[in-house]
Amino acid sequence: MALWISRRAFRSWNGAFSSALGFSSGLSCQRAVRHSVFSVELSALQKNELLIAACRGFSTSILTPGSCEDAFPSDLLSRKRVFPPERTVGLCQDLVIPVTNFSNEDKGLMVLAGDVFDVPIRKDIVHRVVRWQLAKRQQGTHSTKTISEVSGTGRKPWRQKGTGRARHGTLRGPQFRGGATMHGPKPRSHAIKLNKKVRRLGLKIALSARAAEGKLMVFEDLEIPSHKTKNIVSYYNLMVDTKKLLLVDGDAINEKLKLATQNIHYVNVLPSIGLNVYSILLHDTLVMSRDAVNRIVERMHTPINR
């Protein structure tokens, strides 16, 4: 706790301290002369910058838990609480996060790698990864029939001249009912190309955003006592400011957890290999097991095959 001493209190305490030194009977002649000179100089400079510098020097003093508070008068100490500065996001610093479980038991601490959970937030990278992900999952099975694929006769409907009607060579053209579709969609892939390092960076940014918001939780494991849905619902009700919850396990999903969450639309479960940017953005709270965190960090640190 920092010590803050006002200018008036410092003057009164300094005067009392100087008078006590002046009237002390145990001082030698040389010390008395030095003290008198120091008192005159100090009294002449009390209104100058020397006093301000002295006050600043006392104001930065810190009492440690092992120090004695009797070293300074209690009426000169301030009990004002000093708040630490907020953490700056994106410095790639390792994060220490508590580990718990569904029963809210203390399971120790875990260090999250800074190059995975504390990277600078870039919305443009997230946008590119989401576009790539949504485009790649399109089926692309849309199909229309051309004039050669439409069923019907190839006979000329009427003669070229003499009828007064427009000339036509087939009834399967796009201007007739039941005819072909010109320039219509055909089965194709909608996937776009995106570099692997950009995809990997997008996942790091999504994880860093949840960690910066305080919406990333680490569990020792995702074991639940039974497959009843009320176990997940009771835990969800204890969470504050949460709308959708994403549970990420390391390996294959536990059968009890899968049955307990399949009837809840606001709780979803994924293995670590299936964790993606779009799923993280759809859920405002992310709960990962310790094994899932280790697997994700290992995957992010694996060199990219070129």
PDB file of C-alpha atoms in Angstrom:
ATOM      1  CA  MET A   1       0.000   0.000   0.000  1.00  0.00           C
ATOM      2  CA  ALA A   2       1.466   3.325  -1.023  1.00  0.00           C
ATOM      3  CA  LEU A   3       2.182   6.074   1.549  1.00  0.00           C
ATOM      4  CA  TRP A   4       0.834   9.511   0.785  1.00  0.00           C
ATOM      5  CA  ILE A   5       2.023  12.443   3.003  1.00  0.00           C
ATOM      6  CA  SER A   6       0.557  15.910   2.618  1.00  0.00           C
ATOM      7  CA  ARG A   7       2.756  18.992   2.531  1.00  0.00           C
ATOM      8  CA  ARG A   8       1.331  20.426   5.787  1.00  0.00           C
ATOM      9  CA  ALA A   9       1.756  17.134   7.650  1.00  0.00           C
ATOM     10  CA  PHE A  10       5.290  16.782   6.329  1.00  0.00           C
ATOM     11  CA  ARG A  11       6.193  20.298   7.566  1.00  0.00           C
ATOM     12  CA  SER A  12       4.806  19.676  11.048  1.00  0.00           C
ATOM     13  CA  TRP A  13       6.519  16.321  11.310  1.00  0.00           C
ATOM     14  CA  ASN A  14       9.775  17.753   9.969  1.00  0.00           C
ATOM     15  CA  GLY A  15       9.639  20.621  12.480  1.00  0.00           C
ATOM     16  CA  ALA A  16       9.026  18.290  15.387  1.00  0.00           C
ATOM     17  CA  PHE A  17      11.804  16.022  14.193  1.00  0.00           C
ATOM     18  CA  SER A  18      14.219  18.976  13.843  1.00  0.00           C
ATOM     19  CA  SER A  19      13.393  20.325  17.329  1.00  0.00           C
ATOM     20  CA  ALA A  20      13.944  16.896  18.819  1.00  0.00           C
ATOM     21  CA  LEU A  21      17.362  16.760  17.218  1.00  0.00           C
ATOM     22  CA  GLY A  22      18.186  20.315  18.336  1.00  0.00           C
ATOM     23  CA  PHE A  23      17.445  19.749  22.015  1.00  0.00           C
ATOM     24  CA  SER A  24      19.045  16.346  22.250  1.00  0.00           C
ATOM     25  CA  SER A  25      21.770  16.252  24.901  1.00  0.00           C
ATOM     26  CA  GLY A  26      23.706  13.384  23.405  1.00  0.00           C
ATOM     27  CA  LEU A  27      24.845  15.192  20.239  1.00  0.00           C
ATOM     28  CA  SER A  28      28.407  16.286  19.712  1.00  0.00           C
ATOM     29  CA  CYS A  29      29.439  19.840  18.803  1.00  0.00           C
ATOM     30  CA  GLN A  30      30.146  18.950  15.184  1.00  0.00           C
ATOM     31  CA  ARG A  31      26.724  17.309  14.758  1.00  0.00           C
ATOM     32  CA  ALA A  32      25.015  20.351  16.349  1.00  0.00           C
ATOM     33  CA  VAL A  33      26.686  22.716  13.862  1.00  0.00           C
ATOM     34  CA  ARG A  34      25.747  20.490  10.915  1.00  0.00           C
ATOM     35  CA  HIS A  35      22.179  20.241  12.199  1.00  0.00           C
ATOM     36  CA  SER A  36      21.852  24.025  12.572  1.00  0.00           C
ATOM     37  CA  VAL A  37      23.149  24.617   9.041  1.00  0.00           C
ATOM     38  CA  PHE A  38      20.828  21.949   7.670  1.00  0.00           C
ATOM     39  CA  SER A  39      17.852  23.453   9.545  1.00  0.00           C
ATOM     40  CA  VAL A  40      18.542  26.941   8.159  1.00  0.00           C
ATOM     41  CA  GLU A  41      18.904  25.618   4.599  1.00  0.00           C
ATOM     42  CA  LEU A  42      15.813  23.466   4.901  1.00  0.00           C
ATOM     43  CA  SER A  43      13.714  26.332   6.282  1.00  0.00           C
ATOM     44  CA  ALA A  44      14.852  28.556   3.408  1.00  0.00           C
ATOM     45  CA  LEU A  45      14.017  25.968   0.751  1.00  0.00           C
ATOM     46  CA  GLN A  46      10.710  24.705   2.133  1.00  0.00           C
ATOM     47  CA  LYS A  47       8.795  26.781  -0.381  1.00  0.00           C
ATOM     48  CA  ASN A  48      10.961  25.663  -3.264  1.00  0.00           C
ATOM     49  CA  GLU A  49      11.286  22.504  -5.306  1.00  0.00           C
ATOM     50  CA  LEU A  50      13.336  20.694  -2.664  1.00  0.00           C
ATOM     51  CA  LEU A  51      10.280  20.292  -0.474  1.00  0.00           C
ATOM     52  CA  ILE A  52       8.190  19.014  -3.383  1.00  0.00           C
ATOM     53  CA  ALA A  53      10.885  16.500  -4.275  1.00  0.00           C
ATOM     54  CA  ALA A  54      11.058  15.356  -0.658  1.00  0.00           C
ATOM     55  CA  CYS A  55       7.311  14.935  -0.486  1.00  0.00           C
ATOM     56  CA  ARG A  56       7.364  12.928  -3.698  1.00  0.00           C
ATOM     57  CA  GLY A  57      10.081  10.744  -2.281  1.00  0.00           C
ATOM     58  CA  PHE A  58       7.966   9.921   0.751  1.00  0.00           C
ATOM     59  CA  SER A  59       4.837   9.452  -1.352  1.00  0.00           C
ATOM     60  CA  THR A  60       6.414   6.572  -3.278  1.00  0.00           C
ATOM     61  CA  SER A  61       7.332   4.604  -0.153  1.00  0.00           C
ATOM     62  CA  ILE A  62       5.690   1.201   0.137  1.00  0.00           C
ATOM     63  CA  LEU A  63       4.867  -0.842   3.215  1.00  0.00           C
ATOM     64  CA  THR A  64       5.513  -4.520   2.690  1.00  0.00           C
ATOM     65  CA  PRO A  65       3.548  -7.162   4.617  1.00  0.00           C
ATOM     66  CA  GLY A  66       6.588  -7.841   6.784  1.00  0.00           C
ATOM     67  CA  SER A  67       7.373  -4.228   7.623  1.00  0.00           C
ATOM     68  CA  CYS A  68       6.265  -2.514  10.811  1.00  0.00           C
ATOM     69  CA  GLU A  69       3.703   0.294  10.523  1.00  0.00           C
ATOM     70  CA  ASP A  70       5.156   1.993  13.638  1.00  0.00           C
ATOM     71  CA  ALA A  71       8.000   3.271  11.469  1.00  0.00           C
ATOM     72  CA  PHE A  72       5.673   6.088  10.333  1.00  0.00           C
ATOM     73  CA  PRO A  73       2.963   7.923  12.309  1.00  0.00           C
ATOM     74  CA  SER A  74      -0.381   6.305  11.694  1.00  0.00           C
ATOM     75  CA  ASP A  75      -2.132   9.636  11.136  1.00  0.00           C
ATOM     76  CA  LEU A  76       0.153  10.329   8.151  1.00  0.00           C
ATOM     77  CA  LEU A  77      -0.632   7.089   6.348  1.00  0.00           C
ATOM     78  CA  SER A  78      -3.382   6.860   3.759  1.00  0.00           C
ATOM     79  CA  ARG A  79      -5.444   3.709   3.329  1.00  0.00           C
ATOM     80  CA  LYS A  80      -6.334   4.519  -0.270  1.00  0.00           C
ATOM     81  CA  ARG A  81      -6.473   1.357  -2.361  1.00  0.00           C
ATOM     82  CA  VAL A  82      -4.122   1.245  -5.334  1.00  0.00           C
ATOM     83  CA  PHE A  83      -5.582  -0.596  -8.343  1.00  0.00           C
ATOM     84  CA  PRO A  84      -3.197  -2.355 -10.738  1.00  0.00           C
ATOM     85  CA  PRO A  85      -3.342  -1.195 -14.351  1.00  0.00           C
ATOM     86  CA  GLU A  86      -5.517  -3.170 -16.773  1.00  0.00           C
ATOM     87  CA  ARG A  87      -3.826  -5.816 -18.877  1.00  0.00           C
ATOM     88  CA  THR A  88      -2.972  -4.802 -22.422  1.00  0.00           C
ATOM     89  CA  VAL A  89      -4.298  -7.312 -24.946  1.00  0.00           C
ATOM     90  CA  GLY A  90      -2.103  -8.527 -27.782  1.00  0.00           C
ATOM     91  CA  LEU A  91       1.350  -8.602 -26.166  1.00  0.00           C
ATOM     92  CA  CYS A  92       1.696 -12.401 -26.505  1.00  0.00           C
ATOM     93  CA  GLN A  93       2.124 -12.772 -22.736  1.00  0.00           C
ATOM     94  CA  ASP A  94       1.384 -16.067 -21.003  1.00  0.00           C
ATOM     95  CA  LEU A  95      -1.877 -16.031 -19.050  1.00  0.00           C
ATOM     96  CA  VAL A  96      -2.517 -17.776 -15.731  1.00  0.00           C
ATOM     97  CA  ILE A  97      -6.112 -18.962 -15.378  1.00  0.00           C
ATOM     98  CA  PRO A  98      -7.776 -20.961 -12.570  1.00  0.00           C
ATOM     99  CA  VAL A  99      -8.929 -24.494 -13.310  1.00  0.00           C
ATOM    100  CA  THR A 100     -12.260 -25.764 -11.986  1.00  0.00           C
ATOM    101  CA  ASN A 101     -15.014 -28.234 -12.906  1.00  0.00           C
ATOM    102  CA  PHE A 102     -18.802 -28.505 -13.032  1.00  0.00           C
ATOM    103  CA  SER A 103     -18.879 -28.633  -9.205  1.00  0.00           C
ATOM    104  CA  ASN A 104     -16.907 -25.364  -8.919  1.00  0.00           C
ATOM    105  CA  GLU A 105     -14.026 -27.095  -7.155  1.00  0.00           C
ATOM    106  CA  ASP A 106     -10.553 -25.585  -7.156  1.00  0.00           C
ATOM    107  CA  LYS A 107      -8.281 -27.664  -9.382  1.00  0.00           C
ATOM    108  CA  GLY A 108      -5.255 -25.384  -9.386  1.00  0.00           C
ATOM    109  CA  LEU A 109      -3.952 -23.067 -12.094  1.00  0.00           C
ATOM    110  CA  MET A 110      -2.992 -23.411 -15.745  1.00  0.00           C
ATOM    111  CA  VAL A 111      -0.673 -21.315 -17.899  1.00  0.00           C
ATOM    112  CA  LEU A 112      -2.047 -20.442 -21.340  1.00  0.00           C
ATOM    113  CA  ALA A 113       0.508 -19.862 -24.084  1.00  0.00           C
ATOM    114  CA  GLY A 114       0.699 -16.189 -24.981  1.00  0.00           C
ATOM    115  CA  ASP A 115       1.297 -16.835 -28.682  1.00  0.00           C
ATOM    116  CA  VAL A 116      -2.076 -18.637 -28.840  1.00  0.00           C
ATOM    117  CA  PHE A 117      -4.320 -16.915 -26.264  1.00  0.00           C
ATOM    118  CA  ASP A 118      -2.923 -13.360 -26.316  1.00  0.00           C
ATOM    119  CA  VAL A 119      -2.396 -12.278 -29.915  1.00  0.00           C
ATOM    120  CA  PRO A 120      -3.473  -8.886 -31.337  1.00  0.00           C
ATOM    121  CA  ILE A 121      -7.145  -8.733 -32.315  1.00  0.00           C
ATOM    122  CA  ARG A 122      -7.682  -8.286 -36.064  1.00  0.00           C
ATOM    123  CA  LYS A 123     -11.248  -8.225 -37.356  1.00  0.00           C
ATOM    124  CA  ASP A 124     -10.167  -8.445 -40.976  1.00  0.00           C
ATOM    125  CA  ILE A 125      -8.516 -11.827 -40.400  1.00  0.00           C
ATOM    126  CA  VAL A 126     -11.593 -13.129 -38.584  1.00  0.00           C
ATOM    127  CA  HIS A 127     -13.798 -11.935 -41.452  1.00  0.00           C
ATOM    128  CA  ARG A 128     -11.676 -13.721 -44.037  1.00  0.00           C
ATOM    129  CA  VAL A 129     -11.672 -16.969 -42.068  1.00  0.00           C
ATOM    130  CA  VAL A 130     -15.456 -16.877 -41.547  1.00  0.00           C
ATOM    131  CA  ARG A 131     -16.049 -16.267 -45.268  1.00  0.00           C
ATOM    132  CA  TRP A 132     -13.735 -19.157 -46.124  1.00  0.00           C
ATOM    133  CA  GLN A 133     -15.464 -21.428 -43.625  1.00  0.00           C
ATOM    134  CA  LEU A 134     -19.019 -20.619 -44.745  1.00  0.00           C
ATOM    135  CA  ALA A 135     -18.128 -20.862 -48.434  1.00  0.00           C
ATOM    136  CA  LYS A 136     -16.424 -24.206 -47.980  1.00  0.00           C
ATOM    137  CA  ARG A 137     -19.390 -25.794 -46.212  1.00  0.00           C
ATOM    138  CA  GLN A 138     -21.843 -24.969 -49.038  1.00  0.00           C
ATOM    139  CA  GLN A 139     -22.987 -28.140 -50.739  1.00  0.00           C
ATOM    140  CA  GLY A 140     -23.118 -26.688 -54.239  1.00  0.00           C
ATOM    141  CA  THR A 141     -25.610 -29.315 -55.455  1.00  0.00           C
ATOM    142  CA  HIS A 142     -27.846 -26.787 -57.280  1.00  0.00           C
ATOM    143  CA  SER A 143     -28.523 -27.785 -60.882  1.00  0.00           C
ATOM    144  CA  THR A 144     -30.726 -26.708 -63.776  1.00  0.00           C
ATOM    145  CA  LYS A 145     -31.347 -28.353 -67.158  1.00  0.00           C
ATOM    146  CA  THR A 146     -29.999 -27.044 -70.387  1.00  0.00           C
ATOM    147  CA  ILE A 147     -31.818 -27.328 -73.723  1.00  0.00           C
ATOM    148  CA  SER A 148     -30.200 -30.691 -74.408  1.00  0.00           C
ATOM    149  CA  GLU A 149     -31.286 -32.093 -71.039  1.00  0.00           C
ATOM    150  CA  VAL A 150     -34.969 -31.071 -71.111  1.00  0.00           C
ATOM    151  CA  SER A 151     -37.311 -33.895 -72.120  1.00  0.00           C
ATOM    152  CA  GLY A 152     -39.389 -33.239 -75.219  1.00  0.00           C
ATOM    153  CA  THR A 153     -39.436 -33.653 -78.947  1.00  0.00           C
ATOM    154  CA  GLY A 154     -36.937 -32.143 -81.274  1.00  0.00           C
ATOM    155  CA  ARG A 155     -39.484 -31.649 -84.047  1.00  0.00           C
ATOM    156  CA  LYS A 156     -40.015 -28.204 -85.501  1.00  0.00           C
ATOM    157  CA  PRO A 157     -43.372 -27.032 -84.034  1.00  0.00           C
ATOM    158  CA  TRP A 158     -44.628 -25.413 -87.271  1.00  0.00           C
ATOM    159  CA  ARG A 159     -43.353 -24.452 -90.638  1.00  0.00           C
ATOM    160  CA  GLN A 160     -41.034 -21.567 -91.111  1.00  0.00           C
ATOM    161  CA  LYS A 161     -43.330 -19.327 -93.199  1.00  0.00           C
ATOM    162  CA  GLY A 162     -46.961 -18.797 -93.846  1.00  0.00           C
ATOM    163  CA  THR A 163     -48.454 -19.160 -90.361  1.00  0.00           C
ATOM    164  CA  GLY A 164     -47.999 -15.593 -89.209  1.00  0.00           C
ATOM    165  CA  ARG A 165     -46.429 -16.776 -86.015  1.00  0.00           C
ATOM    166  CA  ALA A 166     -42.867 -16.328 -84.846  1.00  0.00           C
ATOM    167  CA  ARG A 167     -40.420 -18.799 -86.265  1.00  0.00           C
ATOM    168  CA  HIS A 168     -39.218 -21.562 -83.874  1.00  0.00           C
ATOM    169  CA  GLY A 169     -37.189 -24.695 -84.281  1.00  0.00           C
ATOM    170  CA  THR A 170     -37.957 -26.437 -80.925  1.00  0.00           C
ATOM    171  CA  LEU A 171     -40.350 -26.283 -78.018  1.00  0.00           C
ATOM    172  CA  ARG A 172     -37.591 -26.909 -75.494  1.00  0.00           C
ATOM    173  CA  GLY A 173     -36.237 -23.361 -75.614  1.00  0.00           C
ATOM    174  CA  PRO A 174     -36.125 -21.119 -72.524  1.00  0.00           C
ATOM    175  CA  GLN A 175     -39.032 -18.960 -73.780  1.00  0.00           C
ATOM    176  CA  PHE A 176     -41.491 -21.886 -73.542  1.00  0.00           C
ATOM    177  CA  ARG A 177     -43.165 -23.263 -70.461  1.00  0.00           C
ATOM    178  CA  GLY A 178     -41.270 -26.347 -69.278  1.00  0.00           C
ATOM    179  CA  GLY A 179     -38.309 -25.407 -71.394  1.00  0.00           C
ATOM    180  CA  ALA A 180     -34.631 -25.114 -70.568  1.00  0.00           C
ATOM    181  CA  THR A 181     -32.911 -22.633 -68.270  1.00  0.00           C
ATOM    182  CA  MET A 182     -30.194 -20.579 -69.840  1.00  0.00           C
ATOM    183  CA  HIS A 183     -27.040 -19.808 -67.836  1.00  0.00           C
ATOM    184  CA  GLY A 184     -28.502 -21.533 -64.765  1.00  0.00           C
ATOM    185  CA  PRO A 185     -26.485 -22.908 -61.846  1.00  0.00           C
ATOM    186  CA  LYS A 186     -24.670 -26.205 -62.118  1.00  0.00           C
ATOM    187  CA  PRO A 187     -23.092 -28.332 -59.361  1.00  0.00           C
ATOM    188  CA  ARG A 188     -19.828 -26.750 -58.311  1.00  0.00           C
ATOM    189  CA  SER A 189     -17.675 -26.032 -55.290  1.00  0.00           C
ATOM    190  CA  HIS A 190     -18.013 -22.628 -53.632  1.00  0.00           C
ATOM    191  CA  ALA A 191     -14.779 -23.008 -51.670  1.00  0.00           C
ATOM    192  CA  ILE A 192     -12.258 -20.190 -51.809  1.00  0.00           C
ATOM    193  CA  LYS A 193      -8.550 -20.405 -51.162  1.00  0.00           C
ATOM    194  CA  LEU A 194      -7.124 -19.190 -47.871  1.00  0.00           C
ATOM    195  CA  ASN A 195      -3.605 -19.785 -46.635  1.00  0.00           C
ATOM    196  CA  LYS A 196      -3.123 -22.112 -43.700  1.00  0.00           C
ATOM    197  CA  LYS A 197      -1.267 -19.516 -41.670  1.00  0.00           C
ATOM    198  CA  VAL A 198      -4.227 -17.128 -42.017  1.00  0.00           C
ATOM    199  CA  ARG A 199      -6.646 -19.848 -40.888  1.00  0.00           C
ATOM    200  CA  ARG A 200      -4.445 -20.629 -37.919  1.00  0.00           C
ATOM    201  CA  LEU A 201      -4.144 -16.946 -37.035  1.00  0.00           C
ATOM    202  CA  GLY A 202      -7.939 -16.582 -37.151  1.00  0.00           C
ATOM    203  CA  LEU A 203      -8.362 -19.328 -34.553  1.00  0.00           C
ATOM    204  CA  LYS A 204      -5.739 -17.703 -32.330  1.00  0.00           C
ATOM    205  CA  ILE A 205      -7.520 -14.351 -32.578  1.00  0.00           C
ATOM    206  CA  ALA A 206     -10.878 -15.903 -31.665  1.00  0.00           C
ATOM    207  CA  LEU A 207      -9.372 -17.626 -28.614  1.00  0.00           C
ATOM    208  CA  SER A 208      -7.564 -14.423 -27.596  1.00  0.00           C
ATOM    209  CA  ALA A 209     -10.791 -12.418 -27.864  1.00  0.00           C
ATOM    210  CA  ARG A 210     -12.631 -14.798 -25.538  1.00  0.00           C
ATOM    211  CA  ALA A 211      -9.717 -14.759 -23.086  1.00  0.00           C
ATOM    212  CA  ALA A 212      -9.603 -10.944 -23.108  1.00  0.00           C
ATOM    213  CA  GLU A 213     -13.346 -10.762 -22.427  1.00  0.00           C
ATOM    214  CA  GLY A 214     -13.071 -13.151 -19.497  1.00  0.00           C
ATOM    215  CA  LYS A 215     -15.320 -15.611 -21.310  1.00  0.00           C
ATOM    216  CA  LEU A 216     -12.773 -18.434 -21.487  1.00  0.00           C
ATOM    217  CA  MET A 217     -12.932 -21.066 -18.744  1.00  0.00           C
ATOM    218  CA  VAL A 218     -10.718 -24.102 -18.226  1.00  0.00           C
ATOM    219  CA  PHE A 219     -12.032 -27.286 -16.578  1.00  0.00           C
ATOM    220  CA  GLU A 220     -10.022 -30.204 -15.283  1.00  0.00           C
ATOM    221  CA  ASP A 221     -12.355 -32.479 -17.268  1.00  0.00           C
ATOM    222  CA  LEU A 222     -15.909 -32.485 -18.583  1.00  0.00           C
ATOM    223  CA  GLU A 223     -17.095 -35.439 -16.532  1.00  0.00           C
ATOM    224  CA  ILE A 224     -20.669 -35.271 -15.227  1.00  0.00           C
ATOM    225  CA  PRO A 225     -22.291 -37.687 -12.742  1.00  0.00           C
ATOM    226  CA  SER A 226     -25.128 -38.768 -15.049  1.00  0.00           C
ATOM    227  CA  HIS A 227     -26.619 -38.197 -18.476  1.00  0.00           C
ATOM    228  CA  LYS A 228     -29.471 -36.074 -17.105  1.00  0.00           C
ATOM    229  CA  THR A 229     -29.990 -32.710 -18.766  1.00  0.00           C
ATOM    230  CA  LYS A 230     -30.627 -31.035 -15.402  1.00  0.00           C
ATOM    231  CA  ASN A 231     -26.905 -31.347 -14.564  1.00  0.00           C
ATOM    232  CA  ILE A 232     -25.940 -29.049 -17.425  1.00  0.00           C
ATOM    233  CA  VAL A 233     -28.929 -26.752 -16.888  1.00  0.00           C
ATOM    234  CA  SER A 234     -28.109 -26.271 -13.197  1.00  0.00           C
ATOM    235  CA  TYR A 235     -24.534 -25.334 -14.038  1.00  0.00           C
ATOM    236  CA  TYR A 236     -25.661 -23.007 -16.845  1.00  0.00           C
ATOM    237  CA  ASN A 237     -27.997 -21.171 -14.467  1.00  0.00           C
ATOM    238  CA  LEU A 238     -25.060 -20.412 -12.173  1.00  0.00           C
ATOM    239  CA  MET A 239     -23.164 -18.646 -14.946  1.00  0.00           C
ATOM    240  CA  VAL A 240     -23.514 -14.870 -15.172  1.00  0.00           C
ATOM    241  CA  ASP A 241     -24.123 -13.030 -18.441  1.00  0.00           C
ATOM    242  CA  THR A 242     -24.074 -16.147 -20.613  1.00  0.00           C
ATOM    243  CA  LYS A 243     -26.417 -16.853 -23.526  1.00  0.00           C
ATOM    244  CA  LYS A 244     -24.771 -19.674 -25.472  1.00  0.00           C
ATOM    245  CA  LEU A 245     -22.164 -22.081 -24.138  1.00  0.00           C
ATOM    246  CA  LEU A 246     -19.618 -24.101 -26.094  1.00  0.00           C
ATOM    247  CA  LEU A 247     -17.938 -27.076 -24.401  1.00  0.00           C
ATOM    248  CA  VAL A 248     -14.676 -28.302 -25.938  1.00  0.00           C
ATOM    249  CA  ASP A 249     -13.174 -31.624 -24.891  1.00  0.00           C
ATOM    250  CA  GLY A 250      -9.805 -33.019 -25.837  1.00  0.00           C
ATOM    251  CA  ASP A 251     -10.675 -36.380 -27.391  1.00  0.00           C
ATOM    252  CA  ALA A 252     -13.985 -37.965 -28.340  1.00  0.00           C
ATOM    253  CA  ILE A 253     -17.038 -36.527 -26.573  1.00  0.00           C
ATOM    254  CA  ASN A 254     -18.143 -38.373 -23.459  1.00  0.00           C
ATOM    255  CA  GLU A 255     -21.401 -40.251 -24.019  1.00  0.00           C
ATOM    256  CA  LYS A 256     -22.979 -38.855 -20.835  1.00  0.00           C
ATOM    257  CA  LEU A 257     -22.127 -35.301 -21.846  1.00  0.00           C
ATOM    258  CA  LYS A 258     -23.464 -35.868 -25.349  1.00  0.00           C
ATOM    259  CA  LEU A 259     -26.801 -37.130 -24.024  1.00  0.00           C
ATOM    260  CA  ALA A 260     -27.051 -34.356 -21.437  1.00  0.00           C
ATOM    261  CA  THR A 261     -26.614 -31.573 -23.991  1.00  0.00           C
ATOM    262  CA  GLN A 262     -28.454 -32.877 -27.052  1.00  0.00           C
ATOM    263  CA  ASN A 263     -31.805 -31.400 -25.927  1.00  0.00           C
ATOM    264  CA  ILE A 264     -30.418 -27.933 -25.073  1.00  0.00           C
ATOM    265  CA  HIS A 265     -30.162 -25.535 -27.977  1.00  0.00           C
ATOM    266  CA  TYR A 266     -27.932 -23.063 -26.102  1.00  0.00           C
ATOM    267  CA  VAL A 267     -25.232 -25.604 -25.143  1.00  0.00           C
ATOM    268  CA  ASN A 268     -23.088 -27.343 -27.766  1.00  0.00           C
ATOM    269  CA  VAL A 269     -20.172 -29.766 -27.518  1.00  0.00           C
ATOM    270  CA  LEU A 270     -17.153 -30.126 -29.813  1.00  0.00           C
ATOM    271  CA  PRO A 271     -13.920 -32.100 -29.744  1.00  0.00           C
ATOM    272  CA  SER A 272     -10.694 -30.132 -29.878  1.00  0.00           C
ATOM    273  CA  ILE A 273     -10.057 -31.198 -33.469  1.00  0.00           C
ATOM    274  CA  GLY A 274     -13.380 -29.603 -34.504  1.00  0.00           C
ATOM    275  CA  LEU A 275     -12.865 -26.248 -32.796  1.00  0.00           C
ATOM    276  CA  ASN A 276     -13.272 -23.455 -35.350  1.00  0.00           C
ATOM    277  CA  VAL A 277     -13.635 -19.686 -35.549  1.00  0.00           C
ATOM    278  CA  TYR A 278     -17.313 -19.624 -36.549  1.00  0.00           C
ATOM    279  CA  SER A 279     -18.382 -21.817 -33.627  1.00  0.00           C
ATOM    280  CA  ILE A 280     -16.449 -19.640 -31.179  1.00  0.00           C
ATOM    281  CA  LEU A 281     -18.144 -16.510 -32.516  1.00  0.00           C
ATOM    282  CA  LEU A 282     -21.603 -18.089 -32.269  1.00  0.00           C
ATOM    283  CA  HIS A 283     -21.136 -18.788 -28.535  1.00  0.00           C
ATOM    284  CA  ASP A 284     -20.359 -16.024 -26.070  1.00  0.00           C
ATOM    285  CA  THR A 285     -18.770 -18.368 -23.483  1.00  0.00           C
ATOM    286  CA  LEU A 286     -16.114 -20.988 -24.154  1.00  0.00           C
ATOM    287  CA  VAL A 287     -15.375 -23.831 -21.725  1.00  0.00           C
ATOM    288  CA  MET A 288     -12.358 -26.003 -22.514  1.00  0.00           C
ATOM    289  CA  SER A 289     -10.925 -28.975 -20.704  1.00  0.00           C
ATOM    290  CA  ARG A 290      -7.283 -29.064 -19.733  1.00  0.00           C
ATOM    291  CA  ASP A 291      -6.644 -31.757 -22.327  1.00  0.00           C
ATOM    292  CA  ALA A 292      -8.339 -29.656 -25.023  1.00  0.00           C
ATOM    293  CA  VAL A 293      -6.132 -26.648 -24.242  1.00  0.00           C
ATOM    294  CA  ASN A 294      -2.990 -28.783 -24.495  1.00  0.00           C
ATOM    295  CA  ARG A 295      -4.109 -30.255 -27.817  1.00  0.00           C
ATOM    296  CA  ILE A 296      -4.961 -26.835 -29.274  1.00  0.00           C
ATOM    297  CA  VAL A 297      -1.594 -25.382 -28.228  1.00  0.00           C
ATOM    298  CA  GLU A 298       0.194 -28.393 -29.689  1.00  0.00           C
ATOM    299  CA  ARG A 299      -1.708 -28.003 -32.956  1.00  0.00           C
ATOM    300  CA  MET A 300      -0.906 -24.279 -33.155  1.00  0.00           C
ATOM    301  CA  HIS A 301       2.794 -24.969 -32.563  1.00  0.00           C
ATOM    302  CA  THR A 302       2.994 -27.693 -35.228  1.00  0.00           C
ATOM    303  CA  PRO A 303       4.870 -26.485 -38.343  1.00  0.00           C
ATOM    304  CA  ILE A 304       2.700 -25.950 -41.407  1.00  0.00           C
ATOM    305  CA  ASN A 305       3.246 -28.441 -44.206  1.00  0.00           C
ATOM    306  CA  ARG A 306       3.975 -26.576 -47.420  1.00  0.00           C
TER     307      ARG A 306
END
